[in-house]
Short mmCIF file of N, CA, C and O in Angstrom, two decimals:
data_model
loop_
_atom_site.label_atom_id
_atom_site.label_comp_id
_atom_site.label_asym_id
_atom_site.label_seq_id
_atom_site.Cartn_x
_atom_site.Cartn_y
_atom_site.Cartn_z
N MET T 1 0.85 -1.18 0.00
CA MET T 1 0.00 0.00 0.00
C MET T 1 0.90 1.23 0.00
O MET T 1 1.88 1.29 0.72
N ILE T 2 0.51 2.22 -0.82
CA ILE T 2 1.24 3.48 -0.91
C ILE T 2 0.29 4.61 -0.52
O ILE T 2 -0.87 4.65 -0.95
N CYS T 3 0.80 5.52 0.29
CA CYS T 3 0.05 6.69 0.75
C CYS T 3 0.61 7.92 0.03
O CYS T 3 1.83 8.13 0.03
N ARG T 4 -0.26 8.71 -0.58
CA ARG T 4 0.13 9.94 -1.29
C ARG T 4 -0.39 11.12 -0.48
O ARG T 4 -1.59 11.24 -0.26
N ILE T 5 0.52 12.01 -0.06
CA ILE T 5 0.14 13.12 0.81
C ILE T 5 0.44 14.44 0.11
O ILE T 5 1.48 14.59 -0.54
N TRP T 6 -0.48 15.39 0.27
CA TRP T 6 -0.36 16.70 -0.37
C TRP T 6 -0.92 17.77 0.57
O TRP T 6 -1.87 17.51 1.30
N HIS T 7 -0.34 18.98 0.54
CA HIS T 7 -0.79 20.11 1.36
C HIS T 7 -1.20 21.28 0.48
O HIS T 7 -0.50 21.62 -0.48
N GLY T 8 -2.31 21.91 0.85
CA GLY T 8 -2.74 23.15 0.20
C GLY T 8 -3.24 24.11 1.25
O GLY T 8 -3.69 23.70 2.33
N TYR T 9 -3.17 25.40 0.95
CA TYR T 9 -3.54 26.45 1.91
C TYR T 9 -4.44 27.47 1.22
O TYR T 9 -4.22 27.82 0.06
N THR T 10 -5.42 27.96 1.97
CA THR T 10 -6.30 29.00 1.47
C THR T 10 -6.59 29.99 2.59
O THR T 10 -6.27 29.73 3.75
N THR T 11 -7.19 31.09 2.22
CA THR T 11 -7.58 32.05 3.26
C THR T 11 -8.69 31.44 4.09
O THR T 11 -9.42 30.55 3.63
N ASN T 12 -8.83 31.91 5.30
CA ASN T 12 -9.92 31.42 6.16
C ASN T 12 -11.28 31.68 5.51
O ASN T 12 -12.19 30.87 5.63
N GLU T 13 -11.40 32.79 4.81
CA GLU T 13 -12.66 33.13 4.15
C GLU T 13 -13.02 32.15 3.02
O GLU T 13 -14.19 31.93 2.74
N ASN T 14 -12.02 31.57 2.38
CA ASN T 14 -12.27 30.64 1.27
C ASN T 14 -12.26 29.17 1.68
O ASN T 14 -12.48 28.30 0.84
N ALA T 15 -12.02 28.89 2.94
CA ALA T 15 -11.84 27.51 3.38
C ALA T 15 -13.08 26.65 3.14
O ALA T 15 -12.98 25.53 2.63
N ASP T 16 -14.26 27.13 3.52
CA ASP T 16 -15.48 26.34 3.31
C ASP T 16 -15.75 26.12 1.82
O ASP T 16 -16.14 25.02 1.41
N LYS T 17 -15.51 27.14 1.02
CA LYS T 17 -15.70 27.04 -0.44
C LYS T 17 -14.76 25.97 -1.01
O LYS T 17 -15.17 25.15 -1.83
N TYR T 18 -13.52 25.98 -0.57
CA TYR T 18 -12.56 25.00 -1.06
C TYR T 18 -12.94 23.58 -0.63
O TYR T 18 -12.90 22.64 -1.43
N GLU T 19 -13.35 23.43 0.62
CA GLU T 19 -13.75 22.11 1.10
C GLU T 19 -14.94 21.58 0.30
O GLU T 19 -15.00 20.40 -0.05
N ARG T 20 -15.90 22.44 0.00
CA ARG T 20 -17.06 22.02 -0.82
C ARG T 20 -16.60 21.57 -2.21
O ARG T 20 -17.07 20.55 -2.73
N LEU T 21 -15.70 22.33 -2.82
CA LEU T 21 -15.19 21.96 -4.14
C LEU T 21 -14.54 20.58 -4.10
O LEU T 21 -14.79 19.75 -4.97
N LEU T 22 -13.74 20.34 -3.08
CA LEU T 22 -13.11 19.02 -2.95
C LEU T 22 -14.15 17.92 -2.84
O LEU T 22 -14.12 16.94 -3.58
N ASN T 23 -15.07 18.07 -1.89
CA ASN T 23 -16.03 17.00 -1.61
C ASN T 23 -17.09 16.81 -2.69
O ASN T 23 -17.50 15.68 -2.95
N GLU T 24 -17.52 17.88 -3.31
CA GLU T 24 -18.63 17.79 -4.26
C GLU T 24 -18.18 17.60 -5.71
O GLU T 24 -18.97 17.09 -6.52
N GLU T 25 -16.96 17.98 -6.04
CA GLU T 25 -16.51 17.87 -7.44
C GLU T 25 -15.23 17.05 -7.60
O GLU T 25 -15.21 16.07 -8.32
N ILE T 26 -14.18 17.47 -6.93
CA ILE T 26 -12.86 16.86 -7.19
C ILE T 26 -12.81 15.42 -6.72
O ILE T 26 -12.44 14.52 -7.49
N PHE T 27 -13.21 15.14 -5.49
CA PHE T 27 -13.16 13.76 -5.00
C PHE T 27 -14.13 12.86 -5.77
O PHE T 27 -13.82 11.70 -6.05
N VAL T 28 -15.29 13.38 -6.12
CA VAL T 28 -16.27 12.62 -6.91
C VAL T 28 -15.67 12.28 -8.28
O VAL T 28 -15.80 11.16 -8.76
N GLY T 29 -15.00 13.25 -8.89
CA GLY T 29 -14.37 13.03 -10.18
C GLY T 29 -13.28 11.97 -10.13
O GLY T 29 -13.15 11.16 -11.05
N ILE T 30 -12.50 11.98 -9.06
CA ILE T 30 -11.46 10.96 -8.91
C ILE T 30 -12.10 9.57 -8.80
O ILE T 30 -11.67 8.62 -9.46
N LYS T 31 -13.13 9.46 -7.99
CA LYS T 31 -13.80 8.16 -7.82
C LYS T 31 -14.39 7.66 -9.14
O LYS T 31 -14.30 6.48 -9.47
N LYS T 32 -14.96 8.58 -9.92
CA LYS T 32 -15.58 8.19 -11.20
C LYS T 32 -14.57 7.67 -12.21
O LYS T 32 -14.93 6.97 -13.14
N ARG T 33 -13.30 8.02 -12.03
CA ARG T 33 -12.26 7.54 -12.95
C ARG T 33 -12.02 6.04 -12.81
O ARG T 33 -11.42 5.42 -13.68
N GLU T 34 -12.45 5.46 -11.71
CA GLU T 34 -12.32 4.02 -11.47
C GLU T 34 -10.88 3.54 -11.71
O GLU T 34 -10.63 2.60 -12.45
N ILE T 35 -9.95 4.19 -11.05
CA ILE T 35 -8.53 3.87 -11.18
C ILE T 35 -8.24 2.55 -10.47
O ILE T 35 -8.55 2.39 -9.29
N ALA T 36 -7.67 1.62 -11.19
CA ALA T 36 -7.31 0.32 -10.60
C ALA T 36 -6.32 0.55 -9.46
O ALA T 36 -5.32 1.24 -9.62
N GLY T 37 -6.61 0.01 -8.30
CA GLY T 37 -5.72 0.13 -7.16
C GLY T 37 -5.94 1.36 -6.30
O GLY T 37 -5.29 1.51 -5.27
N TYR T 38 -6.85 2.24 -6.70
CA TYR T 38 -7.18 3.41 -5.87
C TYR T 38 -8.09 2.96 -4.75
O TYR T 38 -9.12 2.33 -4.97
N LYS T 39 -7.71 3.27 -3.50
CA LYS T 39 -8.45 2.78 -2.34
C LYS T 39 -9.25 3.86 -1.62
O LYS T 39 -10.06 3.54 -0.77
N GLY T 40 -9.02 5.14 -1.92
CA GLY T 40 -9.79 6.18 -1.28
C GLY T 40 -8.94 7.39 -0.92
O GLY T 40 -7.74 7.43 -1.18
N ILE T 41 -9.61 8.37 -0.32
CA ILE T 41 -8.96 9.63 0.01
C ILE T 41 -9.50 10.14 1.35
O ILE T 41 -10.68 9.92 1.67
N GLN T 42 -8.63 10.77 2.11
CA GLN T 42 -9.02 11.41 3.37
C GLN T 42 -8.67 12.89 3.27
O GLN T 42 -7.69 13.26 2.62
N LEU T 43 -9.45 13.71 3.93
CA LEU T 43 -9.21 15.15 3.95
C LEU T 43 -9.03 15.61 5.39
O LEU T 43 -9.86 15.33 6.24
N LEU T 44 -7.93 16.31 5.63
CA LEU T 44 -7.66 16.90 6.93
C LEU T 44 -7.70 18.43 6.77
O LEU T 44 -7.30 18.95 5.73
N ARG T 45 -8.17 19.11 7.81
CA ARG T 45 -8.28 20.57 7.75
C ARG T 45 -7.93 21.15 9.11
O ARG T 45 -8.36 20.62 10.14
N ARG T 46 -7.17 22.26 9.10
CA ARG T 46 -6.91 22.98 10.34
C ARG T 46 -6.65 24.45 10.04
O ARG T 46 -6.06 24.80 9.01
N GLN T 47 -7.10 25.27 10.96
CA GLN T 47 -6.85 26.70 10.84
C GLN T 47 -5.53 27.02 11.52
O GLN T 47 -5.28 26.60 12.66
N ILE T 48 -4.67 27.75 10.82
CA ILE T 48 -3.39 28.17 11.37
C ILE T 48 -3.19 29.65 11.03
O ILE T 48 -3.30 30.04 9.88
N GLU T 49 -2.92 30.43 12.07
CA GLU T 49 -2.69 31.86 11.87
C GLU T 49 -3.79 32.46 11.00
O GLU T 49 -4.94 32.38 11.35
N ASN T 50 -3.40 33.00 9.84
CA ASN T 50 -4.35 33.69 8.96
C ASN T 50 -4.74 32.88 7.74
O ASN T 50 -5.13 33.44 6.71
N GLU T 51 -4.62 31.57 7.83
CA GLU T 51 -4.98 30.72 6.70
C GLU T 51 -5.47 29.36 7.20
O GLU T 51 -5.36 29.04 8.37
N THR T 52 -6.01 28.59 6.27
CA THR T 52 -6.47 27.24 6.58
C THR T 52 -5.67 26.26 5.75
O THR T 52 -5.51 26.43 4.54
N GLU T 53 -5.15 25.25 6.43
CA GLU T 53 -4.37 24.20 5.77
C GLU T 53 -5.26 23.00 5.49
O GLU T 53 -6.06 22.60 6.33
N PHE T 54 -5.09 22.44 4.31
CA PHE T 54 -5.75 21.19 3.93
C PHE T 54 -4.69 20.18 3.58
O PHE T 54 -3.69 20.50 2.93
N ILE T 55 -4.89 18.96 4.02
CA ILE T 55 -4.01 17.85 3.66
C ILE T 55 -4.89 16.76 3.06
O ILE T 55 -5.92 16.40 3.64
N THR T 56 -4.49 16.28 1.91
CA THR T 56 -5.17 15.10 1.35
C THR T 56 -4.25 13.91 1.50
O THR T 56 -3.03 14.00 1.29
N ILE T 57 -4.85 12.80 1.86
CA ILE T 57 -4.13 11.53 1.99
C ILE T 57 -4.86 10.54 1.09
O ILE T 57 -6.03 10.22 1.34
N MET T 58 -4.18 10.11 0.07
CA MET T 58 -4.76 9.16 -0.88
C MET T 58 -4.10 7.81 -0.68
O MET T 58 -2.92 7.73 -0.36
N TRP T 59 -4.86 6.77 -0.92
CA TRP T 59 -4.38 5.41 -0.70
C TRP T 59 -4.43 4.64 -2.03
O TRP T 59 -5.46 4.63 -2.70
N PHE T 60 -3.32 4.00 -2.35
CA PHE T 60 -3.20 3.23 -3.59
C PHE T 60 -2.51 1.91 -3.31
O PHE T 60 -1.70 1.81 -2.39
N ASP T 61 -2.80 0.92 -4.16
CA ASP T 61 -2.14 -0.39 -4.04
C ASP T 61 -0.67 -0.34 -4.43
O ASP T 61 0.14 -1.08 -3.88
N SER T 62 -0.33 0.53 -5.40
CA SER T 62 1.03 0.51 -5.94
C SER T 62 1.36 1.83 -6.62
O SER T 62 0.47 2.64 -6.89
N ILE T 63 2.63 2.00 -6.94
CA ILE T 63 3.07 3.17 -7.70
C ILE T 63 2.40 3.16 -9.08
O ILE T 63 2.04 4.22 -9.61
N ASP T 64 2.19 2.00 -9.66
CA ASP T 64 1.51 1.92 -10.96
C ASP T 64 0.12 2.54 -10.89
O ASP T 64 -0.32 3.21 -11.83
N SER T 65 -0.58 2.32 -9.78
CA SER T 65 -1.91 2.93 -9.60
C SER T 65 -1.80 4.45 -9.51
O SER T 65 -2.63 5.17 -10.04
N ILE T 66 -0.76 4.92 -8.84
CA ILE T 66 -0.55 6.37 -8.73
C ILE T 66 -0.22 6.96 -10.09
O ILE T 66 -0.71 8.04 -10.44
N ILE T 67 0.57 6.25 -10.88
CA ILE T 67 0.88 6.71 -12.23
C ILE T 67 -0.39 6.81 -13.06
O ILE T 67 -0.57 7.76 -13.83
N GLU T 68 -1.31 5.86 -12.90
CA GLU T 68 -2.58 5.93 -13.61
C GLU T 68 -3.37 7.18 -13.20
O GLU T 68 -4.01 7.82 -14.01
N PHE T 69 -3.27 7.55 -11.93
CA PHE T 69 -3.95 8.74 -11.43
C PHE T 69 -3.26 10.03 -11.88
O PHE T 69 -3.89 10.95 -12.38
N ALA T 70 -1.94 10.11 -11.69
CA ALA T 70 -1.21 11.38 -11.84
C ALA T 70 -0.37 11.50 -13.10
O ALA T 70 0.08 12.59 -13.43
N GLY T 71 -0.13 10.39 -13.78
CA GLY T 71 0.71 10.43 -14.97
C GLY T 71 2.13 9.97 -14.69
O GLY T 71 2.48 9.64 -13.56
N LYS T 72 2.93 9.96 -15.75
CA LYS T 72 4.30 9.45 -15.67
C LYS T 72 5.13 10.17 -14.60
O LYS T 72 5.88 9.54 -13.88
N ASN T 73 4.99 11.47 -14.51
CA ASN T 73 5.68 12.25 -13.47
C ASN T 73 4.79 12.28 -12.23
O ASN T 73 4.31 13.34 -11.81
N TYR T 74 4.59 11.13 -11.65
CA TYR T 74 3.58 10.94 -10.61
C TYR T 74 3.81 11.75 -9.35
O TYR T 74 2.88 11.95 -8.57
N GLU T 75 5.01 12.24 -9.11
CA GLU T 75 5.25 13.05 -7.92
C GLU T 75 4.69 14.47 -8.06
O GLU T 75 4.47 15.15 -7.07
N THR T 76 4.44 14.90 -9.28
CA THR T 76 3.85 16.21 -9.52
C THR T 76 2.43 16.24 -8.96
O THR T 76 1.64 15.32 -9.20
N ALA T 77 2.11 17.28 -8.21
CA ALA T 77 0.78 17.39 -7.62
C ALA T 77 -0.28 17.54 -8.70
O ALA T 77 -0.04 18.17 -9.74
N VAL T 78 -1.44 16.96 -8.46
CA VAL T 78 -2.58 17.09 -9.35
C VAL T 78 -3.54 18.09 -8.70
O VAL T 78 -4.24 17.75 -7.75
N VAL T 79 -3.54 19.32 -9.21
CA VAL T 79 -4.35 20.39 -8.63
C VAL T 79 -5.14 21.04 -9.76
O VAL T 79 -4.59 21.82 -10.54
N PRO T 80 -6.44 20.70 -9.88
CA PRO T 80 -7.24 21.28 -10.95
C PRO T 80 -7.24 22.82 -10.91
O PRO T 80 -7.11 23.42 -9.83
N GLU T 81 -7.38 23.42 -12.07
CA GLU T 81 -7.35 24.88 -12.18
C GLU T 81 -8.37 25.54 -11.26
O GLU T 81 -8.09 26.57 -10.63
N LYS T 82 -9.54 24.95 -11.16
CA LYS T 82 -10.59 25.50 -10.28
C LYS T 82 -10.11 25.58 -8.83
O LYS T 82 -10.42 26.52 -8.11
N ALA T 83 -9.36 24.58 -8.40
CA ALA T 83 -8.83 24.58 -7.04
C ALA T 83 -7.70 25.60 -6.90
O ALA T 83 -7.62 26.31 -5.89
N GLN T 84 -6.85 25.70 -7.91
CA GLN T 84 -5.75 26.65 -7.87
C GLN T 84 -6.25 28.08 -7.70
O GLN T 84 -5.59 28.91 -7.08
N MET T 85 -7.42 28.37 -8.24
CA MET T 85 -7.99 29.71 -8.15
C MET T 85 -8.41 30.06 -6.72
O MET T 85 -8.47 31.24 -6.36
N ILE T 86 -8.68 29.06 -5.90
CA ILE T 86 -9.11 29.29 -4.52
C ILE T 86 -7.92 29.23 -3.55
O ILE T 86 -7.90 29.93 -2.54
N LEU T 87 -6.95 28.41 -3.87
CA LEU T 87 -5.80 28.23 -2.98
C LEU T 87 -4.88 29.44 -3.02
O LEU T 87 -4.68 30.05 -4.07
N SER T 88 -4.28 29.76 -1.88
CA SER T 88 -3.29 30.83 -1.84
C SER T 88 -1.88 30.28 -2.10
O SER T 88 -1.03 30.98 -2.62
N ARG T 89 -1.68 29.00 -1.76
CA ARG T 89 -0.42 28.32 -2.05
C ARG T 89 -0.65 26.82 -1.88
O ARG T 89 -1.59 26.40 -1.21
N PHE T 90 0.23 26.03 -2.49
CA PHE T 90 0.09 24.58 -2.39
C PHE T 90 1.39 23.90 -2.79
O PHE T 90 2.23 24.47 -3.48
N ASP T 91 1.54 22.65 -2.32
CA ASP T 91 2.69 21.82 -2.69
C ASP T 91 2.65 21.56 -4.19
O ASP T 91 1.60 21.20 -4.73
N ARG T 92 3.78 21.72 -4.82
CA ARG T 92 3.89 21.42 -6.26
C ARG T 92 4.19 19.94 -6.47
O ARG T 92 4.03 19.42 -7.56
N GLN T 93 4.62 19.28 -5.41
CA GLN T 93 4.92 17.85 -5.44
C GLN T 93 4.14 17.17 -4.32
O GLN T 93 3.94 17.75 -3.26
N SER T 94 3.73 15.95 -4.58
CA SER T 94 3.12 15.12 -3.54
C SER T 94 4.18 14.18 -2.99
O SER T 94 5.13 13.81 -3.69
N GLN T 95 4.02 13.80 -1.74
CA GLN T 95 4.94 12.86 -1.12
C GLN T 95 4.30 11.47 -1.12
O GLN T 95 3.09 11.34 -0.95
N HIS T 96 5.14 10.46 -1.27
CA HIS T 96 4.66 9.08 -1.31
C HIS T 96 5.38 8.25 -0.26
O HIS T 96 6.60 8.32 -0.15
N TYR T 97 4.59 7.47 0.46
CA TYR T 97 5.12 6.65 1.55
C TYR T 97 4.60 5.23 1.42
O TYR T 97 3.41 5.01 1.18
N GLU T 98 5.48 4.28 1.66
CA GLU T 98 5.07 2.90 1.75
C GLU T 98 4.44 2.70 3.12
O GLU T 98 5.03 3.04 4.14
N VAL T 99 3.25 2.15 3.14
CA VAL T 99 2.54 1.94 4.41
C VAL T 99 3.02 0.64 5.02
O VAL T 99 2.95 -0.42 4.40
N LYS T 100 3.50 0.72 6.24
CA LYS T 100 4.06 -0.44 6.93
C LYS T 100 3.12 -1.02 7.96
O LYS T 100 3.30 -2.13 8.41
N ASN T 101 2.14 -0.25 8.39
CA ASN T 101 1.19 -0.71 9.39
C ASN T 101 -0.19 -0.23 9.00
O ASN T 101 -0.41 0.97 8.86
N GLN T 102 -1.12 -1.15 8.83
CA GLN T 102 -2.47 -0.79 8.39
C GLN T 102 -3.50 -1.14 9.46
O GLN T 102 -4.61 -1.52 9.14
N ASP T 103 -3.16 -0.98 10.68
CA ASP T 103 -4.05 -1.32 11.78
C ASP T 103 -5.06 -0.19 12.04
O ASP T 103 -5.00 0.50 13.04
N LEU T 104 -5.97 -0.01 11.07
CA LEU T 104 -7.00 1.03 11.18
C LEU T 104 -8.35 0.36 11.41
O LEU T 104 -8.66 -0.65 10.80
N GLU T 105 -9.14 0.94 12.26
CA GLU T 105 -10.48 0.37 12.50
C GLU T 105 -11.54 1.33 12.07
O GLU T 105 -11.42 2.49 12.09
#
């Protein structure tokens, strides 16, 4: 199992709008792609200082599954233009980790 992690930041005023975009459009679109080996996505949110941080954690069976999602340069972040318009800054690269313990309930 491979975990793909990405960070994005927006103003506090745009945080709810961005979260809606993720949940109602972007995550739905990813699921509709029916990517082999894609296991799901989690969204984390926290307010820090004068902005709101979002972290996405995606779960895949393998790097090949991530390549199907993100393309040959799979470390490059996948940030739709609509999301870029709301974000104030974001990671240009996603981080990938091999999952060693899956003891989740």
